[in-house]
Coordinates of C-alpha atoms in Angstrom, one line a residue:
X1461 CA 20.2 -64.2 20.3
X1462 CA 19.7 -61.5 22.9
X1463 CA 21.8 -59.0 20.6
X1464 CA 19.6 -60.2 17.5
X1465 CA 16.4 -59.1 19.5
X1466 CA 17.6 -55.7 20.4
X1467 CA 18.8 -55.3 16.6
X1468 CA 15.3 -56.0 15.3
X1469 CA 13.7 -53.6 18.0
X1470 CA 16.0 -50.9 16.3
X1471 CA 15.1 -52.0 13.0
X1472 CA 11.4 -51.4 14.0
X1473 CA 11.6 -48.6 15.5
X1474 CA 12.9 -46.9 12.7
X1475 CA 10.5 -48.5 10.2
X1476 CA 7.6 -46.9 12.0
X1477 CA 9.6 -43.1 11.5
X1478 CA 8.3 -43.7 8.3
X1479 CA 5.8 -45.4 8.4
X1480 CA 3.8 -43.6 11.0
X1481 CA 3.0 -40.2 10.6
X1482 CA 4.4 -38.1 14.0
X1483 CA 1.9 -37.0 16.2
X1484 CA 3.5 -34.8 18.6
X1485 CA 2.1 -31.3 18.9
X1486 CA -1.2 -32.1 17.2
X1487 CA -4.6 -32.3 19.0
X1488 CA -7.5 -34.1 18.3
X1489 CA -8.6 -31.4 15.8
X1490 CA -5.1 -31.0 14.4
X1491 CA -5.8 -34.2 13.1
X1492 CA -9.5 -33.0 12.0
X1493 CA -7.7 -30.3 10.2
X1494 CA -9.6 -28.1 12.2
X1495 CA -6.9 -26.5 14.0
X1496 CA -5.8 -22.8 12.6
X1497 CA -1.7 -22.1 13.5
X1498 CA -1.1 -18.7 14.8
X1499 CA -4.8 -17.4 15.0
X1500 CA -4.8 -14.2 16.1
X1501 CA -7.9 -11.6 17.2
X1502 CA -7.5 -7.9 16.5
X1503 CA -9.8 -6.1 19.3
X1504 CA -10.3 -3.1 17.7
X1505 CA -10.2 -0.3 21.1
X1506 CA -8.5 -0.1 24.3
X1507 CA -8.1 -2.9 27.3
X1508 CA -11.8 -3.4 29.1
X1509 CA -14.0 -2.5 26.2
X1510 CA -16.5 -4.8 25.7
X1511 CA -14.6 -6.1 22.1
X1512 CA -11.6 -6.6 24.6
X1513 CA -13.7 -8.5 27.1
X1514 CA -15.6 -10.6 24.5
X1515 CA -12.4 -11.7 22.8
X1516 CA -10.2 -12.3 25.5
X1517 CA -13.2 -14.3 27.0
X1518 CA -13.7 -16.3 23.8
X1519 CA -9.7 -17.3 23.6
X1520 CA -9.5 -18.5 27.0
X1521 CA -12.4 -20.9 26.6
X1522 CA -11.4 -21.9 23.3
X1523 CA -7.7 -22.5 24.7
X1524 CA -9.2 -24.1 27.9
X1525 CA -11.2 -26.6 25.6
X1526 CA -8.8 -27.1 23.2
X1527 CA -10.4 -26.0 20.4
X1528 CA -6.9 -24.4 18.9
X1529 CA -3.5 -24.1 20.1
X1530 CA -2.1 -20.5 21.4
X1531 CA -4.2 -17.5 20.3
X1532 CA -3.4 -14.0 20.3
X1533 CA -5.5 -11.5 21.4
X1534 CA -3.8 -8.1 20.7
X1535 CA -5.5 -4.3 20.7
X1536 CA -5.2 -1.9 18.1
X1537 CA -7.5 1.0 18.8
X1538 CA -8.9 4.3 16.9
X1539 CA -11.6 5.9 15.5
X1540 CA -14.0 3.9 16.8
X1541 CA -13.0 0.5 15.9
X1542 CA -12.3 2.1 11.9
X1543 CA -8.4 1.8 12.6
X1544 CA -8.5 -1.7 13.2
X1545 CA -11.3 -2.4 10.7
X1546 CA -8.7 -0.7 8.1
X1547 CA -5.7 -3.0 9.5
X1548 CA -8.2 -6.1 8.9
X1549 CA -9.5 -5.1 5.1
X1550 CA -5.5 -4.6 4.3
X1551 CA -5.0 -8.3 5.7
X1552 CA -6.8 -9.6 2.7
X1553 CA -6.1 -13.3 2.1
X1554 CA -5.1 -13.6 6.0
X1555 CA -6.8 -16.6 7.0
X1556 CA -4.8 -16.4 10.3
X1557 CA -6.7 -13.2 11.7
X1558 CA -10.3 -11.9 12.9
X1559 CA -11.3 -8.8 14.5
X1560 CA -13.7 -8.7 17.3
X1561 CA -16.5 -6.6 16.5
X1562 CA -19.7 -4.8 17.2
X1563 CA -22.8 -2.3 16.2
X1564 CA -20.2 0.6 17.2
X1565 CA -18.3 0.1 14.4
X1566 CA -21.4 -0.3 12.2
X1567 CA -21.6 3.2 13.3
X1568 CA -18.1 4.5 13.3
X1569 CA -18.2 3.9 9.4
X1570 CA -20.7 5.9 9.0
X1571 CA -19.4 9.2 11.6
X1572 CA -15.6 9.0 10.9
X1573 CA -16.2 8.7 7.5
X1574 CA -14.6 5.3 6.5
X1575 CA -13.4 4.8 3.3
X1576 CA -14.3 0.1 4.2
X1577 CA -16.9 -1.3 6.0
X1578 CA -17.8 -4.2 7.2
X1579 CA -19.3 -5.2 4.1
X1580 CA -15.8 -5.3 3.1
X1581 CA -15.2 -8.2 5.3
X1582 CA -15.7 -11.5 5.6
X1583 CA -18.9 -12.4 8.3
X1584 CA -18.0 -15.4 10.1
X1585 CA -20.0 -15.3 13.4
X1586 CA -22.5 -13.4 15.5
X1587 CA -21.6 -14.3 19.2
X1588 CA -23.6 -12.2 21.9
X1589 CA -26.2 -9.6 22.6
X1590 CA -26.1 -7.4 25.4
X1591 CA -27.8 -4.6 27.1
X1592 CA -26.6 -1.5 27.5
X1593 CA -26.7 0.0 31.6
X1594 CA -27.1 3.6 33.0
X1595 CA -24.9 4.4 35.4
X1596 CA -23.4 6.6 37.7
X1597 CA -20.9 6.6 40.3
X1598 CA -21.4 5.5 44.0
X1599 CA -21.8 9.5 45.3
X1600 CA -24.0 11.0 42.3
X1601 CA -27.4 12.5 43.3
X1602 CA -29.1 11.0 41.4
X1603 CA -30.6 7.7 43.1
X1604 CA -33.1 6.7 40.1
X1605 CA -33.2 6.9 36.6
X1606 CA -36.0 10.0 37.4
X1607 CA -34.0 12.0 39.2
X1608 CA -31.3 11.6 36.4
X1609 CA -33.8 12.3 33.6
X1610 CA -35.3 15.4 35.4
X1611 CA -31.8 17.2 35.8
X1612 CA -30.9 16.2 32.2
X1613 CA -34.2 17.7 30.9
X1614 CA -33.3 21.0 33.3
X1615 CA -29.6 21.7 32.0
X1616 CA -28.8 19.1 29.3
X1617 CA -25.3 20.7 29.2
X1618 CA -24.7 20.4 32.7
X1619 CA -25.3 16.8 32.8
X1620 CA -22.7 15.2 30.7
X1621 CA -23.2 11.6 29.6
X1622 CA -20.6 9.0 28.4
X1623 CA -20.0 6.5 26.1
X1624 CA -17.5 3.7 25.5
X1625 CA -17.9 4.3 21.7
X1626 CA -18.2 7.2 19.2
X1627 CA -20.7 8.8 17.5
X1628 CA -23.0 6.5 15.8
X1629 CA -22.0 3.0 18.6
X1630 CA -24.0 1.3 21.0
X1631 CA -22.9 3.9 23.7
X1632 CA -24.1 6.6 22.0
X1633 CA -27.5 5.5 20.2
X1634 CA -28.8 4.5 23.5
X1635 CA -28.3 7.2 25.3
X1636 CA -29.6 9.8 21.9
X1637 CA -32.9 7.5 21.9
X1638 CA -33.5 8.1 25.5
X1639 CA -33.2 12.0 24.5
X1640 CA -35.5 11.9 21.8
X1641 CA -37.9 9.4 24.4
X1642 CA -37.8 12.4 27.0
X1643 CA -38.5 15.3 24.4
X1644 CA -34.5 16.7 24.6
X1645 CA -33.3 17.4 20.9
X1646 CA -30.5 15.5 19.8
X1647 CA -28.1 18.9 19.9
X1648 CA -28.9 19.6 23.7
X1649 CA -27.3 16.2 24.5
X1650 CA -23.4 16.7 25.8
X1651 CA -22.5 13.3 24.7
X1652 CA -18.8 12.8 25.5
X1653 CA -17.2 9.6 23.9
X1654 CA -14.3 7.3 25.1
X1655 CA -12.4 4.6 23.0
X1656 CA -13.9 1.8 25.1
X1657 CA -15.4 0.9 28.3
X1658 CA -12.0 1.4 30.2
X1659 CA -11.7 4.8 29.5
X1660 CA -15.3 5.5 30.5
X1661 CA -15.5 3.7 33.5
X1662 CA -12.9 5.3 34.9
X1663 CA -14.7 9.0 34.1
X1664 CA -17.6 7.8 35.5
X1665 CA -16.3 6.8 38.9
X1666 CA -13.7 10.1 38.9
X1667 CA -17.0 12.3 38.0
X1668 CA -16.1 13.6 34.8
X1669 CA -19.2 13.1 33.4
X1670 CA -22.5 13.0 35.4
X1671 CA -23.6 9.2 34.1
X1672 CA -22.5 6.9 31.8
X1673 CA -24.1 4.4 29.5
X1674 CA -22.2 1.2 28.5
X1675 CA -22.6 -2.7 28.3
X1676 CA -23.6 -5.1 31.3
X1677 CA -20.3 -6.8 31.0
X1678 CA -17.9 -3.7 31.2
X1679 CA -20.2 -2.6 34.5
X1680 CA -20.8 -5.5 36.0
X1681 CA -17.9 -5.5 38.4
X1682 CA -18.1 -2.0 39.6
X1683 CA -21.4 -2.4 40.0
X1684 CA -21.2 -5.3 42.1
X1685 CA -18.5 -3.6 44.3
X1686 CA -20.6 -1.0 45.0
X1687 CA -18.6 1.8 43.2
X1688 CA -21.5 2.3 40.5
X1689 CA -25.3 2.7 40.8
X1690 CA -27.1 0.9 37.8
X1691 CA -30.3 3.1 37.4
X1692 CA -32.1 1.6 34.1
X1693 CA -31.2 -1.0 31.5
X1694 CA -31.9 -0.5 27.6
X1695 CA -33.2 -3.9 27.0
X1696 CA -36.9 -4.7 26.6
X1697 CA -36.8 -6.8 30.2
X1698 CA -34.5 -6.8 33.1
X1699 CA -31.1 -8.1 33.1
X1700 CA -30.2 -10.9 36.1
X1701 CA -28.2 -10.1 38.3
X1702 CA -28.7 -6.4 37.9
X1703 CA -31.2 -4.2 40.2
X1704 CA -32.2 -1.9 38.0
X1705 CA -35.6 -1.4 36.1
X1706 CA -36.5 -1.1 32.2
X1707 CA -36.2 2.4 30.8
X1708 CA -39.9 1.0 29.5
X1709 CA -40.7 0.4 32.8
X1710 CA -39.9 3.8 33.9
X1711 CA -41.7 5.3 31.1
X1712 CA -39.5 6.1 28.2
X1713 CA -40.1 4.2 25.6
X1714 CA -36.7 2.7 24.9
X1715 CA -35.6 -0.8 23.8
X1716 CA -32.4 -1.3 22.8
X1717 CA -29.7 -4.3 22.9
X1718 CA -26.3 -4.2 21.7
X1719 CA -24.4 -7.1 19.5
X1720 CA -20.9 -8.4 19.5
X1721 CA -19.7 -10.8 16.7
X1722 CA -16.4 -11.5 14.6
X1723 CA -15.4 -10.4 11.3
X1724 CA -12.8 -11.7 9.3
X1725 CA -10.1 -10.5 6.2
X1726 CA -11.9 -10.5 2.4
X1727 CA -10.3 -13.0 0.1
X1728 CA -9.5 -15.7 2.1
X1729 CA -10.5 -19.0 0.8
X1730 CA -13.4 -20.7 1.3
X1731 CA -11.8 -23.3 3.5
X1732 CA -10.4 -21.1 5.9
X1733 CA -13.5 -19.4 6.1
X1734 CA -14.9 -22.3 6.6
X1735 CA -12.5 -23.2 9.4
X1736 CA -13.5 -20.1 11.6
X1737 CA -17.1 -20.7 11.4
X1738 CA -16.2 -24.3 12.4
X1739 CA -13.8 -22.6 15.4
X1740 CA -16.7 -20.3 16.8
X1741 CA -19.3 -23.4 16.6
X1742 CA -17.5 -25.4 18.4
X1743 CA -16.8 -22.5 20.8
X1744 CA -20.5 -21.6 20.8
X1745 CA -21.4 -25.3 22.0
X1746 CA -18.7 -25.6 24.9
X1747 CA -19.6 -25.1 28.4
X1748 CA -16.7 -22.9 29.2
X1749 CA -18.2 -20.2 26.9
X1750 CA -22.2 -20.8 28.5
X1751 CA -20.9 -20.4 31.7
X1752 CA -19.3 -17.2 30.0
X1753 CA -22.2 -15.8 28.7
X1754 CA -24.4 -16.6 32.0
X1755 CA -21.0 -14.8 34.1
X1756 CA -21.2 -11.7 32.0
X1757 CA -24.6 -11.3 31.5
X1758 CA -24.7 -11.8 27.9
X1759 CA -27.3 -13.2 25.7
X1760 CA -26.9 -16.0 22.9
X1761 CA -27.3 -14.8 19.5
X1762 CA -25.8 -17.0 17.3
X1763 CA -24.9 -16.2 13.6
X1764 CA -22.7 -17.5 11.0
X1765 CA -21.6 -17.3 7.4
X1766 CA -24.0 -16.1 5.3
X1767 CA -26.9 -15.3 7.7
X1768 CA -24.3 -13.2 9.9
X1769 CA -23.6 -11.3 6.3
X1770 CA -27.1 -10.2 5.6
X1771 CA -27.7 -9.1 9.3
X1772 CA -24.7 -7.0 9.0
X1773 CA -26.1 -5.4 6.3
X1774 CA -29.5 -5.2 7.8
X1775 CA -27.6 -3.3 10.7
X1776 CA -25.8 -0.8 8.3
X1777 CA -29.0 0.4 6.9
X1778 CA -30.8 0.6 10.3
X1779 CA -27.8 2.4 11.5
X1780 CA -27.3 4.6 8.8
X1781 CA -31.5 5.4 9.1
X1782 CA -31.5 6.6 12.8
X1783 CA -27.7 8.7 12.3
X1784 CA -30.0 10.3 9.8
X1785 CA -32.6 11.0 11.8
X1786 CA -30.2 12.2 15.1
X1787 CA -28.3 14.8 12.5
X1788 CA -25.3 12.5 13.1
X1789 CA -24.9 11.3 9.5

């Protein structure tokens, strides 16, 4: 009798091998068909940039809540983001791949001369907003944002600025609108541009260029430790966390934010488009990526689909508009 039972168990067991579909190494959204295999997130400029930091940030929270299985993040800079933006239009049909992006790239279309755009993409979401910081390091002479301005308006080619983006990004808009704010012409300006906020950070603090300009969440940090001074931020009110004033407070009539969202390939199908936009929505509504945003100083601006299309190309005709009017396009 005994060895009966035992056959029987055996019998069963292997029934259910067929009659069971195997769950090991699917998740809850496996299941949902939710979950995309071998994701990976082209950051389109070097480590510490603020594409680096926003999509690194986004993968860990999305791996920490389980939203997806293991996610690259890899870096392939250039040209102001325009390399990687290339790599990403050749990936056509890759439903596997998204670039993190940003207004720089809006503009590095336009100043390296691009041959794709981001219209050329597929818009999947809008994730952040973010101020952009003037800084300088922790022995400049200049203790506020007037004394800065004064010595710029003096000898505008003694008083290098820099920015974590090329001609035509986030790093360099700011710091041209300020210029044009404080009556110096666009050409005075020695604007010296670095392929991220790594590279510029590190100028800053070694004094290679008399004050930088770059997002809260590439500064943060250093500024924290003491080894940068924040003199103004280019948003319309103060940032938390950061003891600087308004450039509108201190009288220059300046408002600007920058945006950070991701792109991906054209001609993939509608459900893996679909799929991504369901990815960063969940993402968006996690706590792991509030607490994120709230960390870094970052402010919710959530896009996706077809709304995050038209304000891309919103963005490349404002863009293109103030190039135009710097002599930069």
């Amino acid at each position: 009798m005994r060895k009966l039972k035992v056959a029987l168990a055996v019998l069963g067991a292997a029934l259910l091998v067929f009659l069971v579909p195997p769950l090991a190494g699917s998740g809850r959204d496996d299941v949902a068909g939710t979950q995309i295999r071998g994701l990976r997130v082209m950051v389109p400029n070097t480590p510490g940039g603020g594409y680096d930091i926003t999509a690194r940030t986004a993968v860990k929270a999305i791996e920490d809540s389980e939203l997806n299985g293991p996610t690259e993040v890899f870096n392939l800079p250039g040209a102001g983001g325009t390399v990687g933006l290339g790599r990403l239009v050749n990936e056509s049909g890759n439903g596997a791949l998204v670039m993190s992006m940003g207004l720089g790239v809006v503009g590095s279309v336009y100043t390296n001369h691009s041959p794709v755009s981001l219209q050329d993409t597929t818009a999947i979401a809008k994730l952040t907003e973010e101020a952009d910081v003037i800084v300088v390091a922790k022995g400049s002479p200049y203790r506020t944002i007037h004394d800065l301005i004064a010595a710029w308006k003096a000898d505008p080619g003694a008083v290098p600025v820099g920015g974590g983006s090329s001609p035509g990004g986030p790093d360099h808009l700011a710091p041209m609108l300020t210029a044009r704010a404080i009556g110096l012409p666009a050409k005075d300006v020695n604007y010296v541009p670095f392929d991220g906020g790594g590279e510029l950070m590190a100028s800053v603090l070694g004094s290679k260029v008399a004050f930088g300009v770059s997002g809260i969440g590439e500064t943060r940090d250093q500024i924290a430790a003491g080894e940068l001074r924040a003199l103004a931020v280019t948003s319309p009110e103060r940032v938390p966390g950061i003891d600087a004033p308004t450039l509108q407070e201190s009288g220059v009539d300046v408002s600007f934010t920058n945006w950070r969202g991701i792109v991906a390939p054209p001609g993939i199908s509608d459900a893996e488009r679909e799929k991504l936009i369901g990815l960063f929505t969940r993402l968006h509504d996690t706590e792991q990526w509030r607490e994120a945003m709230r960390l870094n100083g970052w402010t919710d601006a959530f896009q996706t689909g077809d709304e995050f299309g038209a304000f891309l190309k919103s963005e490349n005709d404002r863009v293109a508009s103030v190039l135009k009017e710097l002599g930069a396009a």
